[in-house]
Coordinates of C-alpha atoms in Angstrom, one line a residue:
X304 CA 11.1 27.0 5.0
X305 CA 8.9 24.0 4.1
X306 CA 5.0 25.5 3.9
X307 CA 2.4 22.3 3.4
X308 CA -0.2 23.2 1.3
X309 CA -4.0 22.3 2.8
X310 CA -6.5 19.8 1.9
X311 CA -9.3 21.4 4.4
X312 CA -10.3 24.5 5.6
X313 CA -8.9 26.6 3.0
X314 CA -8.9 27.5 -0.7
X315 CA -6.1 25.6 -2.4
X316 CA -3.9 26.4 -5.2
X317 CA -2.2 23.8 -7.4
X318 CA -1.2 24.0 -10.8
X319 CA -2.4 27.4 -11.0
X320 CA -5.9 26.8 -10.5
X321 CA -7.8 27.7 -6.9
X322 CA -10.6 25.2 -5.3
X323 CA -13.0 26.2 -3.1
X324 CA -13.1 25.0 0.9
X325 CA -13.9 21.8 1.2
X326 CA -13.8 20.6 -2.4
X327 CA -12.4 17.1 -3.4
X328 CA -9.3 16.8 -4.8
X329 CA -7.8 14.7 -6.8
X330 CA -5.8 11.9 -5.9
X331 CA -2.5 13.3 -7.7
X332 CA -2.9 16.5 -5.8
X333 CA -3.9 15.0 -2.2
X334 CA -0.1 13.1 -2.6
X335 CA 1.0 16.6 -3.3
X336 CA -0.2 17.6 0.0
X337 CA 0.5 15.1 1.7
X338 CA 4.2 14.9 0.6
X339 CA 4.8 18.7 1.1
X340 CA 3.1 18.0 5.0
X341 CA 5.7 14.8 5.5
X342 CA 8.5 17.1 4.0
X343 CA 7.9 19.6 6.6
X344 CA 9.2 17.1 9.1
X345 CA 12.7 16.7 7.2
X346 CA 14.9 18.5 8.8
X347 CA 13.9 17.5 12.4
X348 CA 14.4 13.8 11.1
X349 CA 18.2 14.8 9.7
X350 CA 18.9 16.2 13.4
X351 CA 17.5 12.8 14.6
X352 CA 18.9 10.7 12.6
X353 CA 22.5 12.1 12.8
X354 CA 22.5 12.7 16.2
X355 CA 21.6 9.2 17.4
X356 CA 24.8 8.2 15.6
X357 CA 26.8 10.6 16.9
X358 CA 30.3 10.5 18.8
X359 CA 28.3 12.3 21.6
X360 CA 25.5 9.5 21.5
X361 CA 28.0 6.6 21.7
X362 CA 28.9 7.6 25.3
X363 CA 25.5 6.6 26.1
X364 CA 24.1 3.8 24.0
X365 CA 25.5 1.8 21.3
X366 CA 22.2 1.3 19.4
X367 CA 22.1 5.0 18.0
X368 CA 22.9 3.4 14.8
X369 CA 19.7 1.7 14.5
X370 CA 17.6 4.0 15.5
X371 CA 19.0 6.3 12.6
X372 CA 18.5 3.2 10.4
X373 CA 14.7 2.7 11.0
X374 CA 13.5 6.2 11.0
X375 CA 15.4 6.9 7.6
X376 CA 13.7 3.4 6.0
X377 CA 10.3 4.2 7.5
X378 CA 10.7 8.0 6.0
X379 CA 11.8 6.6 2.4
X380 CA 9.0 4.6 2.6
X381 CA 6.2 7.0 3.3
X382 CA 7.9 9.0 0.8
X383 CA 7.0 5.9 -1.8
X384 CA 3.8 5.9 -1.1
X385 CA 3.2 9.6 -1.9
X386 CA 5.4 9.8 -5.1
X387 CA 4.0 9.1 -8.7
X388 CA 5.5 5.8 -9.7
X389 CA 8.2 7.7 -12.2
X390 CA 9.5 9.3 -8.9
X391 CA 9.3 6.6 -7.3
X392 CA 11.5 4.7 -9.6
X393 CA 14.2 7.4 -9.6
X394 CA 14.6 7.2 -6.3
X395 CA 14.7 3.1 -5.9
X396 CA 17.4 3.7 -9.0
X397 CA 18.8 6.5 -6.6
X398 CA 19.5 3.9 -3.6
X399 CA 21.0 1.4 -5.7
X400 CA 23.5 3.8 -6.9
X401 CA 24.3 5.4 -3.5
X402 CA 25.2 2.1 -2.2
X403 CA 27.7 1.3 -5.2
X404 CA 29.1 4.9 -5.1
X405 CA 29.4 4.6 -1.3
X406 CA 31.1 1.7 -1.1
X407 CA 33.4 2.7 -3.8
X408 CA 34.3 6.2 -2.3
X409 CA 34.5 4.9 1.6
X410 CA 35.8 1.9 1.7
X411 CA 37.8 1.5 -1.4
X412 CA 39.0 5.3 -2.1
X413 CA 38.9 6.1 1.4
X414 CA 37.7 9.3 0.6
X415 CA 35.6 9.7 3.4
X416 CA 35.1 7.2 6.3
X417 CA 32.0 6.8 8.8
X418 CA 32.3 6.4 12.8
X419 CA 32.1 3.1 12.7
X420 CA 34.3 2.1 9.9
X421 CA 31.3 1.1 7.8
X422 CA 28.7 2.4 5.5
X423 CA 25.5 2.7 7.6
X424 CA 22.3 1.6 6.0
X425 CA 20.8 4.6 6.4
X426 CA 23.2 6.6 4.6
X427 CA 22.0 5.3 0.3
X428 CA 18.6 5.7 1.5
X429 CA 18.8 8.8 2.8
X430 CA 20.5 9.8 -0.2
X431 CA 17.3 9.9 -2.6
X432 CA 15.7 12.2 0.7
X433 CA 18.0 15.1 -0.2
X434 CA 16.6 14.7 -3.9
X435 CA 12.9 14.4 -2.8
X436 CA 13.8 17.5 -0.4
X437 CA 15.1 19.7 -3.5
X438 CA 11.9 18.4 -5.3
X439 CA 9.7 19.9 -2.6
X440 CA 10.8 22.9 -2.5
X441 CA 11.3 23.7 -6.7
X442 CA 7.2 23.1 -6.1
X443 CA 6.6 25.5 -3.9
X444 CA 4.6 28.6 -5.3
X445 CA 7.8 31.4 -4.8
X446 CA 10.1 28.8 -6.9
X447 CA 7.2 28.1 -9.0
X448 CA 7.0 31.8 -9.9
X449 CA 10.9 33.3 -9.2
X450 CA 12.9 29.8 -10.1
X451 CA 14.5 30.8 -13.1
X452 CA 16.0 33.2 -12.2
X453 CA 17.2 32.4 -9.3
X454 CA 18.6 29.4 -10.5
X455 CA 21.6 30.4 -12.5
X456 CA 22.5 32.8 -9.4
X457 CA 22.1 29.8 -7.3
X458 CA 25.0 27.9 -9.4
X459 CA 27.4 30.8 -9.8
X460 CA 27.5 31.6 -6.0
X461 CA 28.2 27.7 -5.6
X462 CA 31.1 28.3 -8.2
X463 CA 32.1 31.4 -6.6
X464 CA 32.5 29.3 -3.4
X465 CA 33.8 26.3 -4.7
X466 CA 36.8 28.7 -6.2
X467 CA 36.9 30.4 -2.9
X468 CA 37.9 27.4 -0.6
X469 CA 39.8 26.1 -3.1
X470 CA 42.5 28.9 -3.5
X471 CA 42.3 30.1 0.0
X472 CA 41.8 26.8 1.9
X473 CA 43.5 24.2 -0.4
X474 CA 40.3 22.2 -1.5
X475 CA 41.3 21.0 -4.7
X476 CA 38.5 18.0 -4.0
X477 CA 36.1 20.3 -4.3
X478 CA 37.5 22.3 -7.6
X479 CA 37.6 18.8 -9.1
X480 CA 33.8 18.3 -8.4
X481 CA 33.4 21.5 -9.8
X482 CA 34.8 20.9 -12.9
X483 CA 32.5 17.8 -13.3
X484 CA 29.3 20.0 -12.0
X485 CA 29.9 22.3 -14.2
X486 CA 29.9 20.2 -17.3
X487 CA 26.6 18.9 -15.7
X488 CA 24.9 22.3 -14.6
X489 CA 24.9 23.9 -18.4
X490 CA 23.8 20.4 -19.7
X491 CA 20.8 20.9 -17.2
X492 CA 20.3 24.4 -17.7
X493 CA 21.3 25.3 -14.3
X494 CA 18.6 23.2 -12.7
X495 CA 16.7 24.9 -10.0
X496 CA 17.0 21.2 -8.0
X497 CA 20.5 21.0 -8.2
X498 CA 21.0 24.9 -6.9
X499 CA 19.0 23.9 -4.3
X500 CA 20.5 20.5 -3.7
X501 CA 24.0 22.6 -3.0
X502 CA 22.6 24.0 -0.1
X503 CA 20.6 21.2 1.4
X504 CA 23.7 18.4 1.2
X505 CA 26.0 21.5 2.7
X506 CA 24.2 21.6 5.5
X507 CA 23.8 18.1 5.8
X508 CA 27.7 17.7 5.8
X509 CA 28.4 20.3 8.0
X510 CA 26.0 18.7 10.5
X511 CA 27.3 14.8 10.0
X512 CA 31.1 16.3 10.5
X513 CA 30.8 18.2 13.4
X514 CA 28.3 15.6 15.3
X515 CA 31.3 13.0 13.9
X516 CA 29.5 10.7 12.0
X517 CA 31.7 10.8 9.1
X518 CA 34.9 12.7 8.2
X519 CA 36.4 13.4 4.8
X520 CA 40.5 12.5 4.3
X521 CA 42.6 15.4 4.4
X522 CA 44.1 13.9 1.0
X523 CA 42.6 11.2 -2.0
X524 CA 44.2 10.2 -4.8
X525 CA 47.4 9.5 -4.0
X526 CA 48.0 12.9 -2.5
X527 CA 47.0 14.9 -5.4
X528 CA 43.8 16.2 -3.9
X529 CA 43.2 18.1 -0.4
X530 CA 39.8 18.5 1.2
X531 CA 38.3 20.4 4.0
X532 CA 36.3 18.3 6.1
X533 CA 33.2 18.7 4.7
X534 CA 34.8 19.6 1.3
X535 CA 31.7 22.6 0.0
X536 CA 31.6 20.9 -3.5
X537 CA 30.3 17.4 -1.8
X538 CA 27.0 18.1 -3.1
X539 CA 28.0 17.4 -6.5
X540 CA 28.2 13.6 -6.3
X541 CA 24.5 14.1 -5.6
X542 CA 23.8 15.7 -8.4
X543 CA 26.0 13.1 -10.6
X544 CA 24.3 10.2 -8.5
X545 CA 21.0 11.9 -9.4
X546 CA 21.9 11.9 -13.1
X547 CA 22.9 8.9 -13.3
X548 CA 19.8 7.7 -11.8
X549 CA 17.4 9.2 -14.3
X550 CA 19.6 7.2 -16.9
X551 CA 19.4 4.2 -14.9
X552 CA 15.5 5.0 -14.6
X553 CA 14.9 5.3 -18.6
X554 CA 16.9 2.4 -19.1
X555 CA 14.5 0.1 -17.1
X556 CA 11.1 2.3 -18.0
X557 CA 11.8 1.3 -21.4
X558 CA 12.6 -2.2 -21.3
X559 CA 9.7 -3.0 -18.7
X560 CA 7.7 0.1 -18.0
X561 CA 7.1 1.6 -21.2
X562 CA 4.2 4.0 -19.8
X563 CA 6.5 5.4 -17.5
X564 CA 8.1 9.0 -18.9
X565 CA 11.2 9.8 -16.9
X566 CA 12.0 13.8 -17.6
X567 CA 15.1 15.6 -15.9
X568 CA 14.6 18.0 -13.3

């Protein structure tokens, strides 16, 4: 799923041009590399990091916790390091914004509501990971090449589902995000990053549910809206986190990093 591109021992292809074996390369496109090679260790650190705070762990140590906390703050930060600095900001403005939106939706919403009654620390900064992971993978050659047109597919399956679970299972959380990620996919154009965002958070959710470290509230607001637990339209408070992080990230290029360009994905 993630294919690292090669600094050595190969010809390398980047930005449609091809170098020969052994050439130098850039420093832009050596971060490239080295991002995409970091990126291929994603998913094993999501198993990792959701497992060591896991119902199943607790019966065993009660440290899991910060275990998950430390790998996902070392991981963001070797992620820094290999993003340009507009990326970089994004995903700084990304953290702050998890951490508001988190502690609106958990602990004053109750929408959802981790193991431990809290909002682990490694929850916002693994946020901007699921961006940087969506990111990855729009840069691979096949998206490259096929991404338009598989993006608008992308969001009407997620609509098709969304509908689904709504009229058969009850999910009227998940209509109501799609309403909003609607309004938000045509703005974007049906962004390839967001299609592929859909699928990444899903899969996180369905892993952080079953392993128990979070569950979402059969009902929100007031009673008016039902979820399945994880409710398929989750992934849509990504997406409106990530937009409002680009904003956020314009805001403060302009006023004191006026070199920066911030561009939607």
């Amino acid at each position: 799923m993630f294919r690292p591109l090669t600094a050595t021992g190969a010809s390398v292809t980047i930005g449609g041009g091809c170098r020969r074996r052994g050439s130098p390369l850039p420093q832009t496109e050596y971060a490239m590399i080295s991002l995409n090679r970091l990126y291929s260790l994603s998913p094993f650190l999501f198993l990792i990091v959701l497992g060591m705070d896991s119902l199943w762990m607790q019966q065993f140590i009660s440290w899991g916790q910060s275990v998950s906390v430390a790998m996902t703050a070392g991981f963001l930060w070797l992620t820094l390091q290999r993003l340009p600095r507009e990326r970089q900001l994004i995903v700084l403005c990304f953290v702050a914004i998890a951490i508001v939106g988190e502690c609106l939706f958990s602990l004053v919403f109750g929408v959802y509501e981790y193991r431990l009654s809290n909002i682990p620390v490694y929850v916002p900064l693994g946020h901007p990971i699921l961006l940087v992971i969506a990111w990855v993978l729009a840069d691979l050659s096949f998206f490259q090449k096929h991404g338009a047109k598989i993006a608008p597919w992308l969001a009407r399956v997620n609509w098709l589902i969304i509908a689904a679970v709504a009229l058969f299972l009850g999910d009227t959380l998940s209509l109501a995000f799609g309403a909003l990620g609607l309004f938000v996919f045509r703005k974007r154009r049906y962004s390839l990053v967001y299609g592929l965002m859909a699928w990444i958070v899903l899969a996180l959710e369905i892993a952080g549910t079953q392993l128990g470290c979070w569950r979402w509230a059969a009902e929100s607001a007031g009673g008016w809206l039902h979820a399945t637990n994880p409710p398929f339209g989750a992934f849509l408070g990504y997406v409106a986190a990530d937009v409002a992080s680009i904003k956020l990230a314009r805001r403060i290029s302009a006023r004191w990093f006026p070199s920066l360009q911030i561009l939607a994905p």
